């Protein structure tokens, strides 16, 4: 099988960075020099002449194995979609499916310039294995759902502890564990408190859905006399290690709370639009309150892809449309959300091309139509290009894609397609 | 220079159409058979094994030469953006620029599966020439703007008559003329009436902006005591030959009016979102009223690309988000808007793969990640893929792109980039 040449030292020659042609030199996992002189010999030389360098992107909210469900069901009322289509299929998911689905997702993310992702789902050991093999960075959380039942809670606690032990045992600086309390309507306050305490003791992230729908907010106020963010905070779940996904229905006080706690809000515009949530995350309020803002695609059942370039455009456009201003979330800020903002949210060093930073680098095709003309590379990256303009991807100094070639792609596609067909077959057989 | 083999007869072999493998046979401009038997020899054989066939897409609202302005200015308040950036640059546009910009736009549209476009701008003879050379279908209109001034009106009338004579002289069934009264706030009622009458006499289309912003509606009511659609109708501009772009702020009565007249509404979701118009075209009301609905990208200054696959996703998602329903504008209806709906709006036969139909055919890459798994090709086309999944495009039986190769691409990109740089240079010099 064809492979990509790897080495301890890599030179990206004559690449365009911040509008100037330069050379980026990498030793091990780290960028060691950037400048007009390429310097001495390296193990690997990448011709960057046709490329524009950007930091690798971070997808801060996804369920990557749901790539197997891409296009399986759409355009249905939410409860019917979940109850008749998504949950019955998920009930048949195996560990092997999650491995195949995550490999497919990693393939798609690498192809579209993403180097790291934040995942909450089941069989997360398999997600970690796939991410590791594909060379990506990942923060993985077991989706903790106790449905307010004590016995279930004990199971979820054991599953979470087991995953965190497993990830620690991998001893891999690209793969981190997090706790994944699903949401306030699926996890009891006791479960949330356990997650918060476990996260604190182990210094690991918290990945949760927050204020996705208006119904969630209404129900929470009715049942608890407070809004979802306040309830989560009451349980200790709003921390600097927290990534709260969606956040569509946060009010100004909620934003202040997230800002005060130094938490991160992951904007998922495509998913929010497809599922008709009718309100866009208040990015401006959150930023002004001091909260971190980042970007995510959500899973493939509700997007239906993992292209963070497309997601940047959805984010920048949805903010302007919903919040009624042509100047909200400009291109540079959107790119920053998708890179530095995402890395910070997941606790990874990354999201910048600088000496001393991890070599997480994406090259965009300068000769692509979407980059012609090239008045403004950042505008083109956000508004004009999609992930198809990505030619080359490095993560921690390792070349994951070169000139659009990813080793093993055909096998990954074939095995994922087979797994998806078999999954639907098993689910249909039983119904 | 490398070329694509062309011929009087073309066979697309073993292609996937509506979920089945089949063969599509083309004689001249027309599909003559579809079926399991490939039939006898043809001049050209295209291996369709890795492809999914869809009808070619129609972009029903654009200003294609604005491709030269891609990324030139974004994220600014509308009036400042127009007054300080877009208009000063447009003041320096030459006929040669429009030719180069349109060639670039055609390249991008072909690459992303579009076979026909509806254009309103200046130097439209050049737009027609570029579209003709690139092998596309186009309806071209001179942007008629009299600013309520009689002398200007006479100029615009002469310019419109001249363009229509020119297009008639081309005697090309792929290139049609239309009248292009810009909008109710830039064209006097007398100008609108002349356009309507001229369109009727010559049996050509009307291409106009309608109810794009709330301000337009408010101002119209204040100044004329009626809403923009009613004013246009009063001037005879709402006809079965009319494509009204944007239509964001139509109310239910406006929709009924467009339906009663058999007019077409072109949804331009990316542009509407980027420019923060804060309301989405009421597709459902329009369809229920009997109006035609179709899709367009608008120009590259306000999108910033011409990818109709991306635009389909924006449309299907924005409808759900804004109108608060997960079931609005499902995938199949979206694809129909972008194909059959668009062809009908522009008065072309097209938008379907059937015996007797023009051979406007797009092949999507079956092996692309966005088509894996392939539970539902239509869902994947709308929600998962972008134009990068298009491998091969035929328009009227001529192969415009094959296996992602378009003849002359490098030259088109280089010349357009040069034209854009020179345009900015001239505008900057003078300022």
GROMACS .gro file of N, CA, C and O in nm, chain A residues 24 33 41 48 74 130 136 158 168 205 207 213 221 244 255 267 281 285 303 318 347 349 355 398:
model
   96
   24UNK      N    1   0.848   2.655   0.687
   24UNK     CA    2   0.816   2.612   0.823
   24UNK      C    3   0.893   2.483   0.851
   24UNK      O    4   0.882   2.385   0.777
   33UNK      N    5   1.114   2.652   1.349
   33UNK     CA    6   1.148   2.781   1.288
   33UNK      C    7   1.052   2.814   1.175
   33UNK      O    8   0.995   2.725   1.111
   41UNK      N    9   1.917   2.024   0.593
   41UNK     CA   10   1.839   1.908   0.547
   41UNK      C   11   1.738   1.860   0.652
   41UNK      O   12   1.762   1.870   0.771
   48UNK      N   13   0.547   2.348  -0.046
   48UNK     CA   14   0.431   2.427  -0.004
   48UNK      C   15   0.395   2.536  -0.101
   48UNK      O   16   0.309   2.619  -0.072
   74UNK      N   17  -3.375   1.184   0.764
   74UNK     CA   18  -3.372   1.331   0.770
   74UNK      C   19  -3.515   1.381   0.758
   74UNK      O   20  -3.606   1.307   0.723
  130UNK      N   21  -0.936   0.437   1.711
  130UNK     CA   22  -0.942   0.486   1.572
  130UNK      C   23  -0.870   0.621   1.559
  130UNK      O   24  -0.791   0.642   1.467
  136UNK      N   25  -0.489   1.149   1.481
  136UNK     CA   26  -0.556   1.272   1.524
  136UNK      C   27  -0.548   1.292   1.674
  136UNK      O   28  -0.513   1.202   1.749
  158UNK      N   29  -1.943   0.353   3.667
  158UNK     CA   30  -1.842   0.250   3.639
  158UNK      C   31  -1.790   0.261   3.496
  158UNK      O   32  -1.670   0.248   3.471
  168UNK      N   33  -0.605   0.668   3.021
  168UNK     CA   34  -0.481   0.693   3.095
  168UNK      C   35  -0.378   0.586   3.060
  168UNK      O   36  -0.260   0.615   3.039
  205UNK      N   37  -1.168   1.700   3.124
  205UNK     CA   38  -1.274   1.785   3.072
  205UNK      C   39  -1.414   1.735   3.103
  205UNK      O   40  -1.435   1.621   3.145
  207UNK      N   41  -1.785   1.737   2.896
  207UNK     CA   42  -1.846   1.760   2.765
  207UNK      C   43  -1.996   1.735   2.781
  207UNK      O   44  -2.037   1.626   2.816
  213UNK      N   45  -3.248   2.343   2.305
  213UNK     CA   46  -3.383   2.380   2.261
  213UNK      C   47  -3.454   2.468   2.365
  213UNK      O   48  -3.420   2.467   2.483
  221UNK      N   49  -3.690   2.533   3.400
  221UNK     CA   50  -3.742   2.638   3.488
  221UNK      C   51  -3.863   2.586   3.565
  221UNK      O   52  -3.875   2.604   3.686
  244UNK      N   53  -1.956   2.320   2.665
  244UNK     CA   54  -2.102   2.308   2.656
  244UNK      C   55  -2.143   2.324   2.510
  244UNK      O   56  -2.117   2.428   2.449
  255UNK      N   57  -2.482   3.367   2.991
  255UNK     CA   58  -2.353   3.397   2.927
  255UNK      C   59  -2.254   3.450   3.031
  255UNK      O   60  -2.137   3.411   3.033
  267UNK      N   61  -2.034   2.624   1.938
  267UNK     CA   62  -2.141   2.661   1.844
  267UNK      C   63  -2.153   2.551   1.739
  267UNK      O   64  -2.053   2.508   1.682
  281UNK      N   65  -2.677   3.049   1.897
  281UNK     CA   66  -2.593   3.074   2.015
  281UNK      C   67  -2.547   3.220   2.017
  281UNK      O   68  -2.500   3.270   1.916
  285UNK      N   69  -2.242   3.783   2.305
  285UNK     CA   70  -2.262   3.794   2.449
  285UNK      C   71  -2.162   3.708   2.525
  285UNK      O   72  -2.106   3.749   2.626
  303UNK      N   73  -2.625   1.677   1.051
  303UNK     CA   74  -2.541   1.784   0.991
  303UNK      C   75  -2.544   1.786   0.838
  303UNK      O   76  -2.583   1.891   0.785
  318UNK      N   77  -2.482   3.248   1.008
  318UNK     CA   78  -2.598   3.236   1.098
  318UNK      C   79  -2.597   3.347   1.203
  318UNK      O   80  -2.702   3.403   1.237
  347UNK      N   81  -0.836   2.163   2.587
  347UNK     CA   82  -0.717   2.151   2.670
  347UNK      C   83  -0.592   2.111   2.595
  347UNK      O   84  -0.495   2.063   2.654
  349UNK      N   85  -0.268   2.220   2.354
  349UNK     CA   86  -0.191   2.331   2.300
  349UNK      C   87  -0.210   2.321   2.147
  349UNK      O   88  -0.198   2.213   2.090
  355UNK      N   89   0.660   2.938   1.628
  355UNK     CA   90   0.772   2.860   1.681
  355UNK      C   91   0.736   2.816   1.823
  355UNK      O   92   0.687   2.895   1.903
  398UNK      N   93   0.321   1.492   1.235
  398UNK     CA   94   0.303   1.377   1.147
  398UNK      C   95   0.214   1.417   1.029
  398UNK      O   96   0.113   1.486   1.048
   0.00000   0.00000   0.00000
